[in-house]
Tab-separated table of C-alpha atoms and ligand atoms in Angstrom:
chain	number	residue	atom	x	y	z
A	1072	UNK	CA	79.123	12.977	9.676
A	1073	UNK	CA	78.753	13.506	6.053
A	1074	UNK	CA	77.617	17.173	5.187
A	1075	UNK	CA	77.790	19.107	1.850
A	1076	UNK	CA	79.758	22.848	2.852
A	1077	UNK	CA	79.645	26.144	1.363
A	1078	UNK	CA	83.419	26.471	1.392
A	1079	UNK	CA	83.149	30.413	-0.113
A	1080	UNK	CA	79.994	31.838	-1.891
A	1081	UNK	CA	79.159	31.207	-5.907
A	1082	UNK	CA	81.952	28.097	-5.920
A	1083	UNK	CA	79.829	24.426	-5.207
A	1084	UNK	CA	79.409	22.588	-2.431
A	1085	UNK	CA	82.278	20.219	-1.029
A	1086	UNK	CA	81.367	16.868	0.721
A	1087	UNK	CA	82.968	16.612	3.995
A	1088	UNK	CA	83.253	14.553	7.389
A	1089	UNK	CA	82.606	17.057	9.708
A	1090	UNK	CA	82.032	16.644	13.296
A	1091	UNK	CA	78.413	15.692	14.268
A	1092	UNK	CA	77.291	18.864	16.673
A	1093	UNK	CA	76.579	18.655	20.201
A	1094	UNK	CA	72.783	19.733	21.390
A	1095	UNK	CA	73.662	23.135	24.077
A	1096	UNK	CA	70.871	24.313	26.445
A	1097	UNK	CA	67.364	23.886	24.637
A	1098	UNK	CA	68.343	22.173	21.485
A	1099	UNK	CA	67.249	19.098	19.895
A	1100	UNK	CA	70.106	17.187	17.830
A	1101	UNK	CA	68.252	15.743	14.981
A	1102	UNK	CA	69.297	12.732	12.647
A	1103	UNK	CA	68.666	13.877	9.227
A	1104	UNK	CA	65.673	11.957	6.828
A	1105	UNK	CA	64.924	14.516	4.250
A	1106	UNK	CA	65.865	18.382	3.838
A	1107	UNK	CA	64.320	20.081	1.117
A	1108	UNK	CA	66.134	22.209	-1.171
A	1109	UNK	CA	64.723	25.858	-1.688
A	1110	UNK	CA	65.286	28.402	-4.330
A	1111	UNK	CA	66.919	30.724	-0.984
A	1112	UNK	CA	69.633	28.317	-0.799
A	1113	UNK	CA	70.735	28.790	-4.598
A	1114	UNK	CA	70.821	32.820	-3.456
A	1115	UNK	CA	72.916	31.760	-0.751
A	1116	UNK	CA	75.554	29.460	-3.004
A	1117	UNK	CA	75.444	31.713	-5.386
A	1118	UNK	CA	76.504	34.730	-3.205
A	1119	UNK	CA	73.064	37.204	-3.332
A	1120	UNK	CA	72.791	36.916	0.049
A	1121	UNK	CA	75.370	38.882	2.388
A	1122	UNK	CA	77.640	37.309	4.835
A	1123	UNK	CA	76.188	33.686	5.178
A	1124	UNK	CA	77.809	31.816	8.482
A	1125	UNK	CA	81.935	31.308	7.152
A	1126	UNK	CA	82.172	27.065	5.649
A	1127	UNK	CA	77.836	27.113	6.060
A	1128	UNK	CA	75.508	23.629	5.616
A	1129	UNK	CA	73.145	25.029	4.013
A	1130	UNK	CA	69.438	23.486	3.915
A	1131	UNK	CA	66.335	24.885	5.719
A	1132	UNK	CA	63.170	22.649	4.731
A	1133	UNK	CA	64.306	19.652	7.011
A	1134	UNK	CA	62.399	16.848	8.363
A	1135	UNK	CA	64.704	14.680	11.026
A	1136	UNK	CA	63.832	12.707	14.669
A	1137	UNK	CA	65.036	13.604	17.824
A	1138	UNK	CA	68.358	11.582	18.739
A	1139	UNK	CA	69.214	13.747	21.878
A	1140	UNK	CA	67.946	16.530	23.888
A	1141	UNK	CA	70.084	19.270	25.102
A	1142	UNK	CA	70.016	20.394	28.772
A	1143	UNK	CA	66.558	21.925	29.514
A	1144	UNK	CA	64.918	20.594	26.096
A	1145	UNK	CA	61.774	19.065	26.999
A	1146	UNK	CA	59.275	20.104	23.800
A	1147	UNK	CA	59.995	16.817	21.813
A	1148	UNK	CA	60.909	13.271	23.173
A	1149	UNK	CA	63.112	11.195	21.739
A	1150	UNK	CA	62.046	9.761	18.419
A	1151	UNK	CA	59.971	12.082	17.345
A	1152	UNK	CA	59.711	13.454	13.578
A	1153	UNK	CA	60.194	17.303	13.826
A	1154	UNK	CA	60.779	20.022	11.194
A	1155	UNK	CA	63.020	22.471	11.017
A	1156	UNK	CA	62.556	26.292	8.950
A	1157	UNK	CA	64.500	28.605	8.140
A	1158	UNK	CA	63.806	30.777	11.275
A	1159	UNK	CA	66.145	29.111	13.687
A	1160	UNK	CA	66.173	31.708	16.473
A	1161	UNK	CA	64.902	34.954	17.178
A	1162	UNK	CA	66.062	37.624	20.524
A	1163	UNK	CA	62.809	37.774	21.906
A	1164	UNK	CA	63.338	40.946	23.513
A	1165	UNK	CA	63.392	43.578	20.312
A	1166	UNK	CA	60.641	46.029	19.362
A	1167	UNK	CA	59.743	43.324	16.531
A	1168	UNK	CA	59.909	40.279	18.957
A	1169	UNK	CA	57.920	41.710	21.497
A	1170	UNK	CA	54.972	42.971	19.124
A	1171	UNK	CA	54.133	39.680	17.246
A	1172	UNK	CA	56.858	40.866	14.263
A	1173	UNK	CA	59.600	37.992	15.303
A	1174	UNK	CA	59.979	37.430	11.579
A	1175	UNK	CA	61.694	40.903	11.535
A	1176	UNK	CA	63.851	40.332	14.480
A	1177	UNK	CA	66.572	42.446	15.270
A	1178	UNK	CA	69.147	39.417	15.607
A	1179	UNK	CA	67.613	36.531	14.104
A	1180	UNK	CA	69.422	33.181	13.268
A	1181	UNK	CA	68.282	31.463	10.024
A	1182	UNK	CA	68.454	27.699	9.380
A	1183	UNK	CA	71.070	27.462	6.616
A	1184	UNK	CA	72.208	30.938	6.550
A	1185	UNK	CA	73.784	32.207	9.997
A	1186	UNK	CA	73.356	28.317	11.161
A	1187	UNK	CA	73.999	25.305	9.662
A	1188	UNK	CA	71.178	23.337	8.210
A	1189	UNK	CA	70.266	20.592	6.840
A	1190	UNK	CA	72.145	19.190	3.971
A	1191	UNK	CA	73.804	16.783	6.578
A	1192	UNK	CA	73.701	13.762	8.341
A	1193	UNK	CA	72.879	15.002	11.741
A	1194	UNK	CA	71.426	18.776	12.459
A	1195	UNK	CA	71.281	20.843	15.705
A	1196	UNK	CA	68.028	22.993	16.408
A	1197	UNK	CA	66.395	25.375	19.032
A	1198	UNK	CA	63.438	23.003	19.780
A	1199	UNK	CA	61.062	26.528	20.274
A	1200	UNK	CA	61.578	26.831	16.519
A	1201	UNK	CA	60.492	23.246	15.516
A	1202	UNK	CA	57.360	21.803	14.444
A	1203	UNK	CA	55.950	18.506	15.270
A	1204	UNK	CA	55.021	17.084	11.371
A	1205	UNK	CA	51.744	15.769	10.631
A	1206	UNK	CA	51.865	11.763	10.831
A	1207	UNK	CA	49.503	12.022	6.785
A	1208	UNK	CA	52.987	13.016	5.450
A	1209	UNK	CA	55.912	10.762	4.391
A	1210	UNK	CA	58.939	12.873	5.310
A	1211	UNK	CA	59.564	13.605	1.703
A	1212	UNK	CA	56.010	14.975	0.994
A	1213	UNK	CA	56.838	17.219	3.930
A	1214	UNK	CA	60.302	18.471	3.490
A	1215	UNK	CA	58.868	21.684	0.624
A	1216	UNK	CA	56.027	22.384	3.731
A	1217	UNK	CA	58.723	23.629	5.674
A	1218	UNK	CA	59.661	26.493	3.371
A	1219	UNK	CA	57.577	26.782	0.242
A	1220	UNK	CA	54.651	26.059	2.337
A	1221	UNK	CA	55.243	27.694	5.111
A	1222	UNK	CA	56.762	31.199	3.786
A	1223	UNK	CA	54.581	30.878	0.787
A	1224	UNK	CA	51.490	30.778	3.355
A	1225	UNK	CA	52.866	34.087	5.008
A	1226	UNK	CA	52.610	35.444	1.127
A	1227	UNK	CA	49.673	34.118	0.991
A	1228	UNK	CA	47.838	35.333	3.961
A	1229	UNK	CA	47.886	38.414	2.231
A	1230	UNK	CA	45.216	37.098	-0.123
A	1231	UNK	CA	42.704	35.783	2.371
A	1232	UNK	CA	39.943	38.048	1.534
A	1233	UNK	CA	40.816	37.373	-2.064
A	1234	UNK	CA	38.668	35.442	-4.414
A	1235	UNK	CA	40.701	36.050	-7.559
A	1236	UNK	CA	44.636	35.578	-7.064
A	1237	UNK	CA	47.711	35.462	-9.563
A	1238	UNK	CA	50.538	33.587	-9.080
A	1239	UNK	CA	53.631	34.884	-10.900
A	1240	UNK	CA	56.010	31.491	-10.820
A	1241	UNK	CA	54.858	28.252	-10.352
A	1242	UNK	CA	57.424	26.341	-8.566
A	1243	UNK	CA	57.527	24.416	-5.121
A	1244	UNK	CA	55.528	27.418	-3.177
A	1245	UNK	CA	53.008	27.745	-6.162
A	1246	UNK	CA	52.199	23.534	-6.505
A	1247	UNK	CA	51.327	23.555	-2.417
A	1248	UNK	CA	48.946	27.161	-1.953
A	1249	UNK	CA	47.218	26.328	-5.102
A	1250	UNK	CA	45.688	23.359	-3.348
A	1251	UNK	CA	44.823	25.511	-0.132
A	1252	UNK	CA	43.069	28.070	-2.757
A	1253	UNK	CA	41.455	25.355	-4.186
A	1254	UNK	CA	40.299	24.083	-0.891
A	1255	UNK	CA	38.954	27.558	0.250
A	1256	UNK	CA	37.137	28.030	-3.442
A	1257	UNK	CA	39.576	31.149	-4.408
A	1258	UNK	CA	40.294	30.695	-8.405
A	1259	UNK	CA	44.312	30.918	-9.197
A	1260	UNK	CA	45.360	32.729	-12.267
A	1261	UNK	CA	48.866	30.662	-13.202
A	1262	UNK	CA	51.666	33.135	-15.041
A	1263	UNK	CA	54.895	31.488	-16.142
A	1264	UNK	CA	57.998	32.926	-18.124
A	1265	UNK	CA	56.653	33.367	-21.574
A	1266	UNK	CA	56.692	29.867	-23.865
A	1267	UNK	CA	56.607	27.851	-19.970
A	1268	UNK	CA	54.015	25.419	-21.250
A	1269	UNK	CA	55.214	22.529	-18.936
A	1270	UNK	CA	54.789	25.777	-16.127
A	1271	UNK	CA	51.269	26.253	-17.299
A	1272	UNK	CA	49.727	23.008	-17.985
A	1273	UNK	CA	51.583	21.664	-14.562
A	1274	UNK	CA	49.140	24.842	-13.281
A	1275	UNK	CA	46.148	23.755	-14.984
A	1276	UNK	CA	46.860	20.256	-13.785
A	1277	UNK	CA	46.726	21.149	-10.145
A	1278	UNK	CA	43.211	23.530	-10.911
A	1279	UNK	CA	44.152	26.963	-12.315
A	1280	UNK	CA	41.313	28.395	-13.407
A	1281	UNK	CA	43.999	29.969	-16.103
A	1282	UNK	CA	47.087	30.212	-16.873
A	1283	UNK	CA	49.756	32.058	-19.519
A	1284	UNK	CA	52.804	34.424	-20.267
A	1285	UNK	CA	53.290	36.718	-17.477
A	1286	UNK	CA	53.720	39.257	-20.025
A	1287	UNK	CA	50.196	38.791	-20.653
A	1288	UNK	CA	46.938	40.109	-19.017
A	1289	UNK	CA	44.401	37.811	-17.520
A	1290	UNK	CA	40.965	37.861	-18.391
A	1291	UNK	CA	40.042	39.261	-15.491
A	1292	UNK	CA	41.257	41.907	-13.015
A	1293	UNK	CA	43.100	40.012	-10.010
A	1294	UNK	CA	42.544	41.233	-6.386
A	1295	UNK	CA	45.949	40.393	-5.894
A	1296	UNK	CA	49.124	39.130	-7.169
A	1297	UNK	CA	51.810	36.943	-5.618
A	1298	UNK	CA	55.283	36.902	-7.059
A	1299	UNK	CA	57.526	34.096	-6.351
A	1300	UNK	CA	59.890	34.723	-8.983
A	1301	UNK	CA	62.748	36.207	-8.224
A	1302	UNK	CA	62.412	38.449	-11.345
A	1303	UNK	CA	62.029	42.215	-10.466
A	1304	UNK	CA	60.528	43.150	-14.005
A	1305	UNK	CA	57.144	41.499	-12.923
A	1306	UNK	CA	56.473	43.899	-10.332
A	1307	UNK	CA	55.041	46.887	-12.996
A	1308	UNK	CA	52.987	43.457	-14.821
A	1309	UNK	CA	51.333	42.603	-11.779
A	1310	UNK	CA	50.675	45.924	-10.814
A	1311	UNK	CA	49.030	46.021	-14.698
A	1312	UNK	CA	47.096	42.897	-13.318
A	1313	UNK	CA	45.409	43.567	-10.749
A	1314	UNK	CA	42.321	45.600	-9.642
A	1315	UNK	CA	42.348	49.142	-7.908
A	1316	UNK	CA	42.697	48.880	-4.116
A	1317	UNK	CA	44.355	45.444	-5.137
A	1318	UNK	CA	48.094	43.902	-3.457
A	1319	UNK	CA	51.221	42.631	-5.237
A	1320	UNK	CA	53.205	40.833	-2.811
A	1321	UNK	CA	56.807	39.807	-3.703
A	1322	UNK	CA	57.441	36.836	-1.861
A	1323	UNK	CA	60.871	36.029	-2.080
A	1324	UNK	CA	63.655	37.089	-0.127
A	1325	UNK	CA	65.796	37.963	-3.425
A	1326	UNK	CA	64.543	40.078	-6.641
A	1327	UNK	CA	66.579	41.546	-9.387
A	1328	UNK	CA	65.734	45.365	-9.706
A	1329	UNK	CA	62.121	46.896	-10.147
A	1330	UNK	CA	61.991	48.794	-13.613
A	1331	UNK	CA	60.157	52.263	-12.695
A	1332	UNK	CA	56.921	52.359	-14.145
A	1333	UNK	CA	53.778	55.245	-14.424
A	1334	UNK	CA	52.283	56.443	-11.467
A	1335	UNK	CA	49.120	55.732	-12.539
A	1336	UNK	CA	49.197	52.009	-12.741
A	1337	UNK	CA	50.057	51.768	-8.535
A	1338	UNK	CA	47.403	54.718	-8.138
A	1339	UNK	CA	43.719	53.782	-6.823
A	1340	UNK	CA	45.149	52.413	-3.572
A	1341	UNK	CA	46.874	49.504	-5.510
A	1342	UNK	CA	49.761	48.295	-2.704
A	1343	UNK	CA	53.412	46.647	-3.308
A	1344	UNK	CA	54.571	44.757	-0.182
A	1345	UNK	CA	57.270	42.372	0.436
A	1346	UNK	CA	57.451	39.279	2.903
A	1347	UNK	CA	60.208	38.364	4.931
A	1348	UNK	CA	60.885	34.885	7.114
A	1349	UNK	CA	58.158	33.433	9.375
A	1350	UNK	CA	56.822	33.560	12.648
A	1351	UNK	CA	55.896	30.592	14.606
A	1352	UNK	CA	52.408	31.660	14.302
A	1353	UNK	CA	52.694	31.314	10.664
A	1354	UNK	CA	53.870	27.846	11.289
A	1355	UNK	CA	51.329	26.950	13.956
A	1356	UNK	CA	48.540	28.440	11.181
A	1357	UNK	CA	50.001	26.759	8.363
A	1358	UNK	CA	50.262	23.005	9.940
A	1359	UNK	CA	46.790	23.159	11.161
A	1360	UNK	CA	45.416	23.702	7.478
A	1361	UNK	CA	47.837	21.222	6.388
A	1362	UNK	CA	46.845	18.278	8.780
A	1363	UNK	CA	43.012	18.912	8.051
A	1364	UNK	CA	44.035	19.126	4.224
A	1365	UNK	CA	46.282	16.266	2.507
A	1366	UNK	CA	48.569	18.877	0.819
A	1367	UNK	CA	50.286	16.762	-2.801
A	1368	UNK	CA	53.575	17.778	-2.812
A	1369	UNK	CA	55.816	16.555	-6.071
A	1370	UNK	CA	59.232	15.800	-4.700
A	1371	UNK	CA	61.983	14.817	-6.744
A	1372	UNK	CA	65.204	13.297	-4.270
A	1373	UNK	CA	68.609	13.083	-4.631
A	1374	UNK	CA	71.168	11.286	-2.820
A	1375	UNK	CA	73.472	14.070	-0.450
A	1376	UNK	CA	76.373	14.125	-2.629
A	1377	UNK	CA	74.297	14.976	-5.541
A	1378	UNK	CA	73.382	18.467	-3.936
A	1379	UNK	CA	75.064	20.412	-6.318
A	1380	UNK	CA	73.083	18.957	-9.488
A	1381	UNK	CA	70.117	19.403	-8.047
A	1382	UNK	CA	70.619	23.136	-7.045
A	1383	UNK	CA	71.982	23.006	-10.979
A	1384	UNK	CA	68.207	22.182	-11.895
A	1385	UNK	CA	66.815	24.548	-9.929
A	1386	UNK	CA	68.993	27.585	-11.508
A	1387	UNK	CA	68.258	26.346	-15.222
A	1388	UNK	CA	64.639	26.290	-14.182
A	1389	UNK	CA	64.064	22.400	-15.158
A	1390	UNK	CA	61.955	21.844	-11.916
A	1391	UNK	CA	58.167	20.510	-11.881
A	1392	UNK	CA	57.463	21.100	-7.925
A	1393	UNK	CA	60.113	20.264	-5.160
A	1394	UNK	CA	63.464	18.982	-5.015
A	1395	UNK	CA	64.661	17.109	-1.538
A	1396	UNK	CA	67.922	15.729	-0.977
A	1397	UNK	CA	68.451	12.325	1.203
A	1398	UNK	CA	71.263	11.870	3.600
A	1399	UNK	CA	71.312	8.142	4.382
A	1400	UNK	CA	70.842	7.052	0.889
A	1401	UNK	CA	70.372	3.719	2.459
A	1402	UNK	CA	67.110	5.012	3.911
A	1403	UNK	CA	66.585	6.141	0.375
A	1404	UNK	CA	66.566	2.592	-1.279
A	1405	UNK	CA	64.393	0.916	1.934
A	1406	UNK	CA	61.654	3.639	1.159
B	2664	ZN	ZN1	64.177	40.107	18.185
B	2665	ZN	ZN1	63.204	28.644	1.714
């Protein structure tokens, strides 16, 4: 099969014929239709993240259908459309598995990280990791829900009680909660890297109540703030931005480093958390919103071999919503 390989960290992606893999004991073996590509995998390529899985595929937002079951898989029959996320198997027996915390197991796999993913013809899966897609979504509409929708909805969940929320970064996660805010009547408060005008009217577009610099204040004190950027420096702004007893939550799994800042602007109970990975729960949460609410996601595809301009795009910034890359381009053209 045709699959673009992470030959050694920060050098591109090679396209190679590699072996399609065989399904082992609870495992789906997938056929490929979309996999979406998410800023983690541009930390990956370009070596932030330690010790990714030696010649990796990387890719963790993909949509595929059944082909084969491995022995004992049962969960999806054959043909089915199925996702795969980036958690791709957890130990179920650590201190974090068995309390409801499997996003902070002990010896996780991740999808396009320790296992290969899905920027390939053909992917292998643990079916208890999978989602069944909702049939109101093409599979290129639902390639970003797998990541930017469904770790962005972990960040997220940290604002339920929330009626006034920043967003610091509006890129694939951004475009898809804003229309879950809107849906629940929270107002979003857009910030973009200062001069970001496409950023901020793309955030008005999609119902911002406002949007600006993040090295600005907004009008109003926030309740709380969710970074997406990977941009460490916005920590001590969102702290300026939001109200005592208020949350910033850094939601990626990369950030450059915090500057230190006063005391006084974290005091009052204001909290700084991070999110890591997903649980199924968070999945199981996440699709039920999504089926009951037509989620607009703005994909932009590219054909496989172009994987390495479009992760170019994505680390110059020049991205409006998603980007997906399309394995069978022949698929691509009969869409
Ligand atoms: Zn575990
Ligand atoms: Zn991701």
């Amino acid at each position: 099969m045709k699959a673009m390989v992470l030959e050694r960290p920060k050098s591109p992606l090679v396209l190679k014929d590699v072996p399609i893999p065989e399904p082992g004991p609870g495992e789906i073996l997938l056929e490929v239709l979309v996999c979406g590509i998410c800023r983690t995998d541009l930390h990956v390529v370009d070596g932030e993240l330690p010790n990714p899985k030696p010649n990796l595929i990387p890719g963790h937002e993909v949509i595929g259908i059944v082909r084969k079951r491995g022995p004992g898989a049962t969960k999806f029959s054959i043909g089915e459309r199925v996702g795969v996320p980036w958690l791709g198997k957890t130990c179920g027996q650590c201190k974090f598995c068995s309390s409801g915390r499997e996003n902070l197991c002990d010896q996780p796999e991740f999808t396009g990280y320790t296992r290969d993913g899905g920027y390939a013809e053909w992917i292998k899966a643990d079916e208890r990791f999978c989602f069944p897609i909702p049939s109101l979504y093409t599979d290129e509409e639902a390639a970003p829900l797998l990541c930017a929708g469904l770790i962005g909805f972990r960040s997220y969940k940290h604002a339920e009680k929330s009626d006034r929320i920043g967003f610091y970064g509006f890129g694939a996660a951004a475009h898809i909660l804003i229309q879950i805010a809107n849906y629940q009547k929270k107002a979003i408060y857009a910030f973009s890297k200062p001069g970001d005008i496409e950023s901020q009217n793309f955030s008005l577009s999609l119902g911002a109540v406002w949007s600006g610099d993040s090295t600005t204040l907004p009008p109003v004190p926030l309740d709380v703030a969710i970074i997406f950027a990977p941009v460490g420096s916005l920590v001590p702004q969102a702290l300026r931005a939001i109200e005592k007893g208020g949350t910033v939550v850094c939601a990626g799994i990369y950030m450059s480093d915090i500057p230190s800042f006063p005391y006084k602007i974290l005091w009052e109970e204001r909290k700084i958390v991070s999110v890591a990975n997903l649980s199924r729960k968070d999945g199981e949460e996440f699709f039920k919103i999504a089926s009951q609410l037509k989620i607009q996601t703005q994909v932009q595809t590219f054909p496989l071999s172009e994987a390495n301009n479009a992760l170019q795009r994505l680390r110059e910034g020049k991205v409006q919503g998603a980007l997906a890359l399309i394995p069978n381009s022949m698929q691509c053209n009969s869409n």
